């Protein structure tokens, strides 16, 4: 029998169809997969009981609530906590991949001195020598923690304690100067505002606690022609925040101060607000010239702001003219404005101030990677990851993600005081030490961060103020003991203080503040993680985490 080319094609088609329906190839594939998984050199994922633990993200001072999925004692996934009283389930892209960070190729495994491998013994000897021969400056990037109190106690005996303030805290700095109320006691009561005037702040693109403003905007403004919450976005280009705002006003780059002064002048001249602040020196014509707007447009903007109050202005950084506009608007110390969330808070010297003569500068692991102290002193930087070129003399391996017990004070922009505890969820894979542990080992009179946390919980228990929030809300007065309170804070709950104290901020502003340099807002430049997890890299790039609208 002759076997034609056509017969061959028909046979081939039949064989292909048969392969699809027969289980043989799939069985072979399955067997091969199982067999190859047992090759000894294939990396094995963690095995063991799977459990979900609650904690808080401590990668930046927002302290978002985290659910960490663990397998065999190792973190394998991260999600937000829907019942968290501040973040309500939202996280930024960095945290979604944070469980990968401890295995990052740039994880710092050994002490490094000027690029070469060194040892903890050498680092200790160098620091001891520096301490005995001069002043020591300790720099913190996340003030208010128990570890911060160890750092500040050490530094106050041997030199100075300083803090790297984020852009959101710097935006509150003028009020501290005028009222004496520390920035760490101030927050924004956005939930009760009806008009928010954003001077280049990326409110819908990564400002403040993730999800807070986007949720408010979705509830009160999205898709409404006359929304309960008006967002007026002032910036030169149409950013994502500007494109979704109630109104976008395009001004010349760096002219935000001029516009704030012009609006304040109209508010006072037309008596649209009760006079609460000094008249700006800048004329309306000059404000128009600097911003590129018409004088009528500035007048119209002032009337729009005054038409729906409470209104609050938010600066992307420490812009004194925007802060003075809030004084004129009566937004300082009032509902829907800048509120005082805590009666006890201390101010800290900024790390940007000149360091002067010092023998050593210590950077805590919370200091953003892009911060370099301007000093000739020997710099010791604690970090869990090597973020690339640095002027630091020493890199000291610090605990990584969920490897360290730490407490979590209120987020910088929060309107209420909060407190949580992030427990140790996984063991460190290398010999690590936090800056607080390192300093406590040089001064036996210092308490460990753990002891400070115990003391803080005992103090909260005695004060009997506020409540514990998880799924339910329980008044502190109903908790049986300080130990129980600490257990709750370490596992499921967050302490939330009493509502903000209104009317307790008096700004002594006699003269309109001098215009600042008018530098454009650049949120991205203010905060930098040393490395990004693989999962977050794409999200980070595409979502513009901490990116100002002008880069959009
Ligand atoms: S903003 Fe992101 S990095 Fe910061 S605490 Fe929240 S989840 Fe973590």
Coordinates of C-alpha atoms and ligand atoms in Angstrom, one line a residue:
X1 CA 0.0 0.0 0.0
X2 CA 1.2 3.4 -1.0
X3 CA 1.6 5.9 1.9
X4 CA 0.9 9.4 0.3
X5 CA 2.0 12.8 1.6
X6 CA -1.7 13.5 2.4
X7 CA -1.9 10.3 4.5
X8 CA 1.1 11.5 6.4
X9 CA -0.6 14.8 7.2
X10 CA -3.8 13.1 8.2
X11 CA -1.9 10.8 10.5
X12 CA 0.0 13.7 12.0
X13 CA -3.2 15.6 12.7
X14 CA -4.7 12.5 14.3
X15 CA -1.7 11.9 16.4
X16 CA -1.7 15.6 17.6
X17 CA -5.4 15.3 18.5
X18 CA -4.8 12.0 20.3
X19 CA -2.0 13.6 22.3
X20 CA -4.4 16.2 23.6
X21 CA -7.0 13.7 24.8
X22 CA -4.6 11.0 26.1
X23 CA -3.3 11.5 29.7
X24 CA 0.1 10.1 28.9
X25 CA 2.0 13.4 28.0
X26 CA 0.4 15.2 31.0
X27 CA 1.4 12.3 33.3
X28 CA 5.0 12.4 32.0
X29 CA 5.1 16.2 32.5
X30 CA 3.8 15.8 36.1
X31 CA 6.3 13.1 36.9
X32 CA 9.2 15.2 35.4
X33 CA 8.1 18.2 37.4
X34 CA 8.0 16.3 40.7
X35 CA 11.3 14.6 39.9
X36 CA 13.1 17.8 39.1
X37 CA 11.8 19.5 42.2
X38 CA 13.8 17.0 44.2
X39 CA 17.1 18.0 42.7
X40 CA 19.1 19.1 45.8
X41 CA 20.3 22.3 44.3
X42 CA 16.8 23.7 43.5
X43 CA 15.9 26.5 46.1
X44 CA 13.1 25.2 48.3
X45 CA 10.4 27.6 49.5
X46 CA 9.8 27.6 53.3
X47 CA 7.8 24.6 54.5
X48 CA 5.9 24.4 57.7
X49 CA 2.7 25.5 59.3
X50 CA 1.1 28.5 57.5
X51 CA -0.1 31.2 59.8
X52 CA -1.1 34.9 59.5
X53 CA 0.3 37.4 61.9
X54 CA -0.6 41.1 62.4
X55 CA 2.0 43.7 62.6
X56 CA 2.8 47.2 61.3
X57 CA 5.1 48.2 58.5
X58 CA 8.1 50.1 59.8
X59 CA 9.7 50.8 56.5
X60 CA 8.7 54.5 56.8
X61 CA 7.0 56.5 59.6
X62 CA 3.5 55.9 58.4
X63 CA 3.3 52.6 60.3
X64 CA 0.6 51.0 58.1
X65 CA -1.2 48.0 59.5
X66 CA 0.1 44.7 58.0
X67 CA -1.1 41.1 57.8
X68 CA 1.9 38.9 57.3
X69 CA 1.5 35.4 55.9
X70 CA 4.1 33.2 57.4
X71 CA 5.2 29.6 56.4
X72 CA 7.6 27.8 58.6
X73 CA 8.5 31.0 60.4
X74 CA 9.3 33.0 57.3
X75 CA 7.2 35.8 55.8
X76 CA 5.8 34.8 52.4
X77 CA 3.2 37.4 51.8
X78 CA 1.9 40.8 52.9
X79 CA -1.5 42.4 52.9
X80 CA -3.2 45.4 54.6
X81 CA -5.5 45.1 57.7
X82 CA -9.0 46.2 56.8
X83 CA -9.8 47.0 60.4
X84 CA -6.8 49.1 61.0
X85 CA -8.1 52.5 62.3
X86 CA -5.8 54.6 60.3
X87 CA -4.8 52.7 57.1
X88 CA -8.0 50.6 56.8
X89 CA -6.3 48.0 54.5
X90 CA -4.3 50.3 52.3
X91 CA -0.5 49.8 51.7
X92 CA 1.9 51.4 49.4
X93 CA 3.6 49.3 46.6
X94 CA 6.8 49.0 48.7
X95 CA 5.1 47.0 51.4
X96 CA 3.3 44.6 49.1
X97 CA 6.7 43.1 48.3
X98 CA 8.3 43.7 51.6
X99 CA 8.5 40.0 52.5
X100 CA 11.0 39.6 49.6
X101 CA 13.4 42.3 51.1
X102 CA 15.2 40.0 53.6
X103 CA 16.4 37.9 50.6
X104 CA 17.3 40.9 48.5
X105 CA 20.8 40.5 46.8
X106 CA 21.8 43.8 48.4
X107 CA 21.0 42.6 51.9
X108 CA 23.9 43.8 54.1
X109 CA 25.3 40.6 55.6
X110 CA 28.6 41.8 57.1
X111 CA 30.0 45.0 58.4
X112 CA 31.6 47.1 55.7
X113 CA 34.2 49.8 56.0
X114 CA 34.6 52.1 53.0
X115 CA 33.5 49.3 50.7
X116 CA 35.6 46.4 52.2
X117 CA 34.4 43.7 54.5
X118 CA 35.1 44.4 58.2
X119 CA 33.8 43.1 61.5
X120 CA 31.6 44.2 64.4
X121 CA 34.7 44.2 66.7
X122 CA 36.4 46.7 64.4
X123 CA 33.3 48.9 64.2
X124 CA 32.9 48.9 68.0
X125 CA 36.6 49.8 68.5
X126 CA 36.4 52.6 66.0
X127 CA 33.2 54.0 67.6
X128 CA 34.6 53.7 71.2
X129 CA 37.7 55.6 70.0
X130 CA 35.5 58.3 68.4
X131 CA 33.4 58.6 71.6
X132 CA 36.4 59.1 73.8
X133 CA 37.8 61.8 71.6
X134 CA 34.9 64.1 70.7
X135 CA 31.3 64.9 70.2
X136 CA 28.8 62.3 68.8
X137 CA 25.8 63.2 66.7
X138 CA 23.0 60.6 66.4
X139 CA 20.5 61.0 63.6
X140 CA 17.1 59.3 63.6
X141 CA 14.7 59.0 60.7
X142 CA 11.6 57.9 62.6
X143 CA 11.3 59.9 65.9
X144 CA 9.0 59.0 68.7
X145 CA 9.8 55.2 68.9
X146 CA 11.1 53.5 72.0
X147 CA 14.4 53.1 70.1
X148 CA 14.4 56.8 69.5
X149 CA 14.4 57.5 73.2
X150 CA 17.5 55.2 73.5
X151 CA 19.2 57.1 70.7
X152 CA 18.3 60.6 72.1
X153 CA 19.4 59.7 75.7
X154 CA 22.7 58.5 74.5
X155 CA 23.2 61.5 72.1
X156 CA 22.2 64.1 74.7
X157 CA 25.1 62.8 77.0
X158 CA 27.7 62.6 74.3
X159 CA 26.7 65.3 71.8
X160 CA 23.4 65.8 70.0
X161 CA 20.3 64.0 68.8
X162 CA 18.7 65.0 65.4
X163 CA 15.9 64.0 63.2
X164 CA 15.5 63.8 59.5
X165 CA 12.0 65.2 58.9
X166 CA 10.0 64.1 55.9
X167 CA 8.3 66.6 53.6
X168 CA 5.0 66.2 55.4
X169 CA 6.5 67.1 58.8
X170 CA 8.4 70.0 57.3
X171 CA 5.1 71.3 55.9
X172 CA 4.0 71.6 59.6
X173 CA 7.2 73.3 60.8
X174 CA 6.0 76.9 60.4
X175 CA 3.1 76.3 62.9
X176 CA 5.7 75.0 65.4
X177 CA 7.7 78.1 65.0
X178 CA 4.7 80.4 65.4
X179 CA 2.8 78.5 68.1
X180 CA 5.4 76.5 70.0
X181 CA 3.4 73.3 69.4
X182 CA 5.7 70.6 68.2
X183 CA 5.2 69.3 64.7
X184 CA 4.9 65.8 66.1
X185 CA 1.7 66.9 68.0
X186 CA 0.1 68.3 64.8
X187 CA -2.0 66.7 62.1
X188 CA -4.6 67.4 59.4
X189 CA -8.3 66.9 60.0
X190 CA -9.0 66.2 56.4
X191 CA -12.1 64.1 57.2
X192 CA -13.9 67.3 58.3
X193 CA -12.6 69.7 55.7
X194 CA -14.8 70.8 52.8
X195 CA -12.2 72.4 50.7
X196 CA -8.6 71.3 50.4
X197 CA -6.2 73.6 48.6
X198 CA -3.1 71.6 47.6
X199 CA 0.0 73.5 46.6
X200 CA 1.6 70.8 44.5
X201 CA 1.1 68.1 47.0
X202 CA 0.4 64.7 45.4
X203 CA -2.7 64.0 47.5
X204 CA -4.0 61.3 45.2
X205 CA -0.6 59.9 44.4
X206 CA 1.1 58.9 47.6
X207 CA 0.9 61.7 50.2
X208 CA 0.5 60.8 53.8
X209 CA -0.9 57.5 55.0
X210 CA -1.7 55.3 51.9
X211 CA -5.4 55.3 51.0
X212 CA -6.5 58.0 53.4
X213 CA -7.1 60.9 51.0
X214 CA -8.1 58.6 48.0
X215 CA -10.8 57.1 50.2
X216 CA -12.1 60.5 51.3
X217 CA -12.1 61.7 47.7
X218 CA -13.9 58.5 46.5
X219 CA -16.5 58.9 49.3
X220 CA -17.1 62.7 49.1
X221 CA -16.1 63.9 45.6
X222 CA -15.5 61.4 42.8
X223 CA -17.9 61.9 40.0
X224 CA -19.9 64.7 41.7
X225 CA -20.4 68.0 40.0
X226 CA -20.9 69.8 43.4
X227 CA -18.9 67.6 45.7
X228 CA -18.9 67.7 49.6
X229 CA -15.1 67.8 49.4
X230 CA -13.5 70.2 46.9
X231 CA -9.9 69.5 46.0
X232 CA -8.2 72.5 44.4
X233 CA -4.8 71.4 42.9
X234 CA -2.3 74.1 42.2
X235 CA 0.7 73.0 40.1
X236 CA 2.2 73.8 36.8
X237 CA 1.4 70.5 35.0
X238 CA -1.6 68.2 34.8
X239 CA -0.6 65.5 37.3
X240 CA -2.9 62.6 38.2
X241 CA -4.0 64.5 41.3
X242 CA -4.7 67.6 39.2
X243 CA -6.6 65.6 36.6
X244 CA -9.0 64.3 39.2
X245 CA -9.3 67.4 41.3
X246 CA -12.4 69.6 41.5
X247 CA -10.3 72.4 40.0
X248 CA -6.8 72.5 38.6
X249 CA -4.9 75.8 38.6
X250 CA -1.8 75.9 36.5
X251 CA 0.9 78.3 37.9
X252 CA 4.5 79.0 37.1
X253 CA 6.9 76.6 38.8
X254 CA 8.1 77.9 42.1
X255 CA 5.3 80.6 42.4
X256 CA 3.2 78.8 45.1
X257 CA 4.2 81.3 47.7
X258 CA 3.1 84.2 45.5
X259 CA -0.2 82.6 44.9
X260 CA -0.8 81.9 48.6
X261 CA 0.0 85.5 49.4
X262 CA -2.3 86.8 46.6
X263 CA -5.2 84.6 47.8
X264 CA -4.6 85.7 51.4
X265 CA -4.7 89.4 50.3
X266 CA -8.0 88.9 48.5
X267 CA -9.5 87.0 51.5
X268 CA -8.6 89.9 53.8
X269 CA -9.4 92.8 51.4
X270 CA -12.8 91.5 50.5
X271 CA -13.5 90.4 54.1
X272 CA -14.2 86.9 53.0
X273 CA -12.8 85.6 56.3
X274 CA -12.6 87.1 59.8
X275 CA -9.2 88.9 59.9
X276 CA -6.8 86.5 61.7
X277 CA -3.5 87.3 60.1
X278 CA -1.3 90.0 58.7
X279 CA -1.8 91.4 55.2
X280 CA 0.8 90.1 52.7
X281 CA 3.2 92.7 51.4
X282 CA 3.0 91.3 47.8
X283 CA 0.4 93.2 45.8
X284 CA -2.2 91.3 43.8
X285 CA -0.7 92.5 40.5
X286 CA 2.7 91.2 41.6
X287 CA 1.2 87.9 42.6
X288 CA -0.4 87.7 39.1
X289 CA 2.9 88.5 37.5
X290 CA 4.8 85.8 39.4
X291 CA 2.2 83.1 39.0
X292 CA 1.2 83.8 35.4
X293 CA -2.4 84.1 36.3
X294 CA -4.8 87.1 35.9
X295 CA -5.7 89.1 39.0
X296 CA -9.3 88.1 38.4
X297 CA -8.4 84.4 38.5
X298 CA -6.7 84.9 41.9
X299 CA -9.8 86.8 43.2
X300 CA -12.0 84.0 41.9
X301 CA -9.9 81.3 43.5
X302 CA -10.1 83.2 46.9
X303 CA -13.9 83.4 46.6
X304 CA -14.1 79.7 45.7
X305 CA -12.1 78.7 48.8
X306 CA -14.1 80.9 51.1
X307 CA -17.4 79.6 49.7
X308 CA -17.1 76.2 51.1
X309 CA -15.4 75.9 54.5
X310 CA -13.7 74.5 56.6
X311 CA -10.9 75.0 54.1
X312 CA -7.3 74.0 54.6
X313 CA -4.2 74.5 52.5
X314 CA -1.5 71.8 52.2
X315 CA 2.0 72.6 51.2
X316 CA 4.3 69.9 49.8
X317 CA 7.1 71.1 52.0
X318 CA 7.8 73.8 54.7
X319 CA 6.3 76.7 52.7
X320 CA 5.7 79.6 55.2
X321 CA 3.3 81.5 52.9
X322 CA 1.0 78.5 52.6
X323 CA 1.1 78.1 56.4
X324 CA 0.3 81.8 56.8
X325 CA -2.7 81.4 54.4
X326 CA -4.0 78.7 56.8
X327 CA -3.7 81.3 59.6
X328 CA -5.7 83.8 57.6
X329 CA -8.3 81.1 56.7
X330 CA -8.7 80.3 60.4
X331 CA -7.6 76.7 59.7
X332 CA -5.1 76.3 62.5
X333 CA -6.4 74.7 65.6
X334 CA -9.9 74.2 64.2
X335 CA -12.0 71.3 63.0
X336 CA -11.3 70.5 59.3
X337 CA -7.9 72.2 59.5
X338 CA -4.6 71.7 61.3
X339 CA -5.3 70.1 64.6
X340 CA -3.4 69.3 67.8
X341 CA -3.6 65.6 68.3
X342 CA -1.4 65.3 71.4
X343 CA -0.8 67.5 74.4
X344 CA 2.7 66.0 75.0
X345 CA 5.2 66.0 72.2
X346 CA 8.7 67.2 71.9
X347 CA 10.4 69.1 69.1
X348 CA 13.6 67.8 67.7
X349 CA 16.5 69.6 66.0
X350 CA 16.5 69.0 62.2
X351 CA 19.3 66.9 60.8
X352 CA 19.6 69.5 58.0
X353 CA 21.1 72.0 60.5
X354 CA 24.9 72.4 60.5
X355 CA 26.5 69.6 62.5
X356 CA 29.6 71.6 63.5
X357 CA 32.5 69.8 65.0
X358 CA 31.8 66.1 65.7
X359 CA 34.0 63.1 65.9
X360 CA 31.3 60.6 64.9
X361 CA 27.9 60.7 63.3
X362 CA 25.6 57.7 63.7
X363 CA 22.7 57.2 61.3
X364 CA 19.8 54.9 62.5
X365 CA 18.5 52.4 59.9
X366 CA 15.3 54.6 59.7
X367 CA 17.2 57.5 58.1
X368 CA 16.3 57.6 54.4
X369 CA 19.1 56.3 52.1
X370 CA 19.3 59.6 50.2
X371 CA 20.2 61.5 53.4
X372 CA 23.9 62.2 53.7
X373 CA 25.1 64.3 56.7
X374 CA 27.3 67.3 55.8
X375 CA 30.2 66.5 58.1
X376 CA 33.9 65.5 58.1
X377 CA 33.3 63.2 61.1
X378 CA 33.4 59.4 60.8
X379 CA 29.9 58.3 59.7
X380 CA 28.4 55.0 61.0
X381 CA 25.3 54.0 59.1
X382 CA 23.0 51.2 60.3
X383 CA 21.1 49.7 57.4
X384 CA 19.6 46.3 56.5
X385 CA 20.4 46.9 52.8
X386 CA 23.2 48.4 50.8
X387 CA 21.5 51.1 48.7
X388 CA 24.5 52.0 46.6
X389 CA 27.1 54.7 46.6
X390 CA 27.3 56.4 50.0
X391 CA 29.7 58.7 51.8
X392 CA 29.3 56.7 55.1
X393 CA 32.5 55.2 56.4
X394 CA 30.9 52.2 58.0
X395 CA 27.8 50.2 57.0
X396 CA 26.5 48.1 59.9
X397 CA 24.0 45.3 59.3
X398 CA 20.6 46.2 60.9
X399 CA 17.6 44.0 61.4
X400 CA 15.5 43.6 58.2
X401 CA 11.7 43.4 57.6
X402 CA 9.8 42.1 60.7
X403 CA 13.1 41.0 62.3
X404 CA 13.0 43.7 65.1
X405 CA 10.7 44.6 67.9
X406 CA 9.7 48.2 67.6
X407 CA 6.8 50.4 68.5
X408 CA 4.8 52.5 66.1
X409 CA 3.9 56.1 67.0
X410 CA 1.3 58.3 65.1
X411 CA 1.9 58.8 61.4
X412 CA 3.1 62.4 60.6
X413 CA -0.2 63.6 59.1
X414 CA -2.6 61.7 61.3
X415 CA -5.3 63.8 63.0
X416 CA -5.4 61.4 66.0
X417 CA -2.7 60.0 68.2
X418 CA -2.1 56.3 67.7
X419 CA 0.3 53.7 69.1
X420 CA 1.1 50.1 68.0
X421 CA 3.7 47.5 68.4
X422 CA 5.4 45.6 65.6
X423 CA 6.7 42.4 67.1
X424 CA 9.6 40.2 65.9
X425 CA 8.0 37.8 63.4
X426 CA 11.1 36.1 62.0
X427 CA 14.7 35.5 63.1
X428 CA 17.5 37.5 61.5
X429 CA 19.5 35.5 58.9
X430 CA 22.7 37.3 59.7
X431 CA 24.4 38.9 62.7
X432 CA 22.5 42.2 62.9
X433 CA 22.3 44.9 65.5
X434 CA 20.0 47.9 65.7
X435 CA 21.5 51.4 66.4
X436 CA 19.7 51.4 69.8
X437 CA 21.2 48.0 70.8
X438 CA 24.6 49.2 69.7
X439 CA 24.5 52.4 71.7
X440 CA 23.0 50.6 74.8
X441 CA 26.0 48.3 74.7
X442 CA 28.2 51.3 75.3
X443 CA 26.2 52.8 78.1
X444 CA 24.7 50.4 80.7
X445 CA 22.5 53.1 82.2
X446 CA 20.3 53.1 79.0
X447 CA 17.2 51.0 79.0
X448 CA 16.6 48.7 75.9
X449 CA 13.9 49.6 73.5
X450 CA 11.9 46.6 74.8
X451 CA 12.0 48.0 78.3
X452 CA 10.9 51.4 77.1
X453 CA 7.9 49.7 75.3
X454 CA 7.0 48.0 78.6
X455 CA 7.1 51.3 80.4
X456 CA 5.0 53.1 77.7
X457 CA 2.3 50.4 77.9
X458 CA 2.3 50.7 81.7
X459 CA 1.9 54.5 81.3
X460 CA -1.0 54.1 78.9
X461 CA -2.7 51.6 81.1
X462 CA -2.4 54.0 84.1
X463 CA -3.6 57.0 82.1
X464 CA -6.8 55.0 81.1
X465 CA -7.3 57.2 78.0
X466 CA -8.3 56.3 74.5
X467 CA -9.3 52.8 73.2
X468 CA -7.9 49.7 71.6
X469 CA -9.1 49.1 68.1
X470 CA -9.1 45.9 66.1
X471 CA -12.4 44.4 64.9
X472 CA -14.0 45.9 67.9
X473 CA -13.3 49.0 70.0
X474 CA -12.5 48.5 73.7
X475 CA -11.9 51.4 76.1
X476 CA -8.5 51.2 77.8
X477 CA -10.3 51.5 81.1
X478 CA -11.7 48.0 80.4
X479 CA -8.4 46.3 79.9
X480 CA -7.3 44.2 82.9
X481 CA -3.6 44.9 83.1
X482 CA -0.7 46.6 81.4
X483 CA 0.6 43.2 80.3
X484 CA -2.7 42.4 78.6
X485 CA -2.6 45.8 76.9
X486 CA 0.9 45.1 75.6
X487 CA -0.2 41.7 74.4
X488 CA -3.1 43.1 72.5
X489 CA -0.9 45.8 70.9
X490 CA 1.6 43.2 69.8
X491 CA -0.9 41.0 68.2
X492 CA -4.1 42.6 66.8
X493 CA -4.9 46.0 68.2
X494 CA -3.9 49.6 67.8
X495 CA -4.3 52.2 70.5
X496 CA -6.2 55.3 69.4
X497 CA -6.2 58.5 71.5
X498 CA -8.9 61.0 72.3
X499 CA -10.2 63.1 69.5
X500 CA -8.0 66.0 68.4
X501 CA -7.8 69.0 70.7
X502 CA -9.2 71.9 68.8
X503 CA -8.6 75.5 69.6
X504 CA -5.3 74.8 71.4
X505 CA -2.9 76.3 68.8
X506 CA -2.3 80.0 69.0
X507 CA -0.1 81.3 66.1
X508 CA 1.7 84.5 66.9
X509 CA 2.1 85.7 63.4
X510 CA 2.5 89.5 63.4
X511 CA 4.0 89.9 59.9
X512 CA 3.5 88.0 56.7
X513 CA 6.5 85.6 56.4
X514 CA 9.3 86.3 54.0
X515 CA 8.8 84.5 50.7
X516 CA 10.8 81.2 50.6
X517 CA 13.1 80.4 47.7
X518 CA 10.1 79.1 45.7
X519 CA 11.7 75.8 45.1
X520 CA 9.4 73.4 43.3
X521 CA 7.8 70.6 45.3
X522 CA 9.7 67.4 44.9
X523 CA 8.2 64.7 47.1
X524 CA 10.3 61.9 45.6
X525 CA 13.5 63.6 46.6
X526 CA 12.5 63.5 50.2
X527 CA 12.3 59.9 50.9
X528 CA 14.2 57.0 49.5
X529 CA 14.3 53.3 50.4
X530 CA 17.7 51.7 50.0
X531 CA 16.4 49.0 47.8
X532 CA 13.1 47.9 46.3
X533 CA 11.6 44.4 46.3
X534 CA 11.2 42.8 42.9
X535 CA 7.4 42.8 43.1
X536 CA 7.3 46.5 44.0
X537 CA 9.7 47.7 41.3
X538 CA 7.2 47.7 38.5
X539 CA 4.4 48.9 40.8
X540 CA 6.7 51.6 42.1
X541 CA 7.6 52.8 38.7
X542 CA 4.1 52.7 37.4
X543 CA 2.3 54.1 40.4
X544 CA 4.8 56.9 41.0
X545 CA 5.1 56.2 44.7
X546 CA 6.0 59.4 46.5
X547 CA 6.2 61.1 43.1
X548 CA 5.2 64.6 42.7
X549 CA 2.6 65.4 40.1
X550 CA 5.0 67.4 38.1
X551 CA 6.8 64.2 37.2
X552 CA 3.7 62.6 35.9
Ligands
LIG1 S1 3.6 54.0 53.4 FE1 4.4 52.0 52.6 S2 6.5 51.9 53.4 FE2 5.4 53.4 54.6 S3 4.6 52.3 56.4 FE3 3.0 52.4 54.8 S4 3.2 50.5 53.7 FE4 5.1 50.8 54.8

